[in-house]
Amino acid sequence: MRVLLVHPSPLMYSEIYLRLEPLGLERVGAALRDAGHEVRLLDLQIFDRQDYLRELERFAPRAVGFSLNYLANVPEVLDLARETRRRRPACFVFAGGHSGSFIAAELLEHAAGALDCVVRGEGELIAPRLLEAIGDARLATLPGVVTAHGAGPTPLMLDNIDRHLPARDLTRRRHKYFIGILDPCASVEFTRGCPWDCSFCSAWTFYGRTYRQGSPAAAAEEVARVAEPNVFIVDDVAFIHPEHGFAIGRELERRGVRKQYYLETRCDVLLRNPEVFEYWQRLGLRYMFLGVEALDAEGLRQHRKRVTPSENLKALEVARRLGLTVAVNIIADPDWDEQRFAIVREWALSVPEIVHLTVSTPYPGTEIWHTESRRLTTVDYRLFDVQHAVLPTRLPLARFYQELVRTQAVLHRKHLGVAALRKTAAAAAGLALRGQTNFLRMLWRFGRVYNTERQYADHFRPVTYAMRPPPAPGASRPRPHDLYIHQAPTRSTSLP
Ligand code: B12
Ligand code: SF4
């Protein structure tokens, strides 16, 4: 069967700093190909709506599957699904992915028949079975599948994440994928899931707080096959178990693989296992992202980060000693006033790290979606991109954005301003000579993307699809299992 898989367009944040391959769709694509289907993938982070409509016409797929990892992409995907239904009424249209998994029934309601089903959870095992069941009443009985007529049992989880390794040849114009100066950059997954339970995050609820590791040999083979010189390791928390990191590294050394790497981890994991990060630094680790989230103990407690401010600061010292370029994230609360923004600006300028600021956003699937007592000020999915305020702001909204954009601009200038760029000028020139211009282009985009008026005006766009707000804002803390998409308790992993 001809199947077209589609990743929606980028959100604000990715318009500047990065663009990464749709790894989830490449994995689902691999599983479908293994089952004998003819698969194409279109990434709207790179291509546009016209390209999609052309592909629909020329490839004439029997089924189209949309990836909905991000809540902010919901209206775009619904519009595309409706357009697909209008142009090709017999086509089977489905959606899956992270955010889609938490709001399946709501999506089907909005789609008003344009979506045949929503798939909850991991797609590799269920996608081939889904296509087999097209036109059959069995569809609504498949694990994780939700249709207008009913929902199947709890979603399936991959027993072994080495199965269905990503079909990278499905993504076209791969030179467009990059993160900062790692241009071009591929993505790999060494582990899946996270054993922590931060209150603002849905990574753990999506995987039922499980944590799975791929085999070191398969992971290294996967990196060896990547054509790009740079690799983004997508694991939520890299090298929780240092022996796994060492084992992958040794396999890479044995194969003589040399790449530059970017990874994300937690401060306490870095403090506990500095040797594995030091080892990876020798293998080519260049960038590390640490989710600091808050500078004070109270903020960390609210996010349930299970780390202290002093551990965070110590971790930054360790990362500096390793000679890595470190980026950290701080969560801005809509309740912040001018002074709170000023404190963050001051701190950010006093440390050598790249500091990112995201706005606290309750997402379906997170604990704060239920416990946040402040009512949402918007039901526009597009604003749920951690760059807009969806809760009441203490400052007048326009003033809040002035402070936010001012702070973002200070942080941007610090690591991408003229002075900072002198250090990377040679590398940037080298990229330009090789025709890799993603990094260079991103330098000029800041003013167009982060813009007080634009962000403020975004709140007044007409809303076609109104999001379903949480049933009872400020409810007491739900039981973890009630948040999981796998309702039957999955075996949870204890904290390392
Ligand atoms: C890598 C990553 C990114 C990459 C995105 C790469 C890409 N093009 O997809 C980058 C760094 C760009 C990114 C950016 C952002 N991210 Co991000 N990201 C992740 C992360 C860590 C891993 C995703 C991944 O690749 N996993 C591995 C692959 C194999 O899994 P997968 O993509 O989920 O796909 C599987 C299933 O979802 C499903 N599936 C997926 N698509 C489809 C489609 C069909 C048809 C089917 C059947 C199944 C299916 O099957 C796949 C295989 O099992 C997740 C956390 C997580 N653990 O999921 C956060 C996460 C998805 N990101 C999040 C956020 C908030 C963001 C940002 C908005 C903000 C930010 N500062 O990070 C931006 C905006 C992105 C944008 N759209 O422009 C949130 C999502 C919030 C939400 N509910 O919308 C998450 C959950 C992190 C969190 N802490 O909560 N992100
Ligand atoms: S450690 Fe990271 S991935 Fe895990 S729950 Fe916390 S924020 Fe989410």
Coordinates of C-alpha atoms and ligand atoms in Angstrom, one line a residue, residues 194 196-198 200-201 203-204 236-237 266, ligand 2:
C194 CA 12.6 8.7 31.7
W196 CA 11.9 10.9 36.8
D197 CA 8.5 12.6 37.2
C198 CA 8.9 16.4 36.8
F200 CA 5.7 20.1 34.0
C201 CA 6.8 17.3 31.7
A203 CA 7.9 12.6 28.7
W204 CA 7.5 10.2 31.6
D236 CA 15.5 12.7 27.4
V237 CA 18.3 12.1 29.9
R266 CA 20.2 16.2 34.1
Ligands
SF4_2 S1 14.0 14.5 33.9 FE1 13.6 15.6 32.0 S2 12.5 14.1 30.7 FE2 12.5 13.3 32.8 S3 10.6 14.0 33.7 FE3 12.1 15.6 34.2 S4 12.0 17.1 32.5 FE4 10.9 15.2 31.8

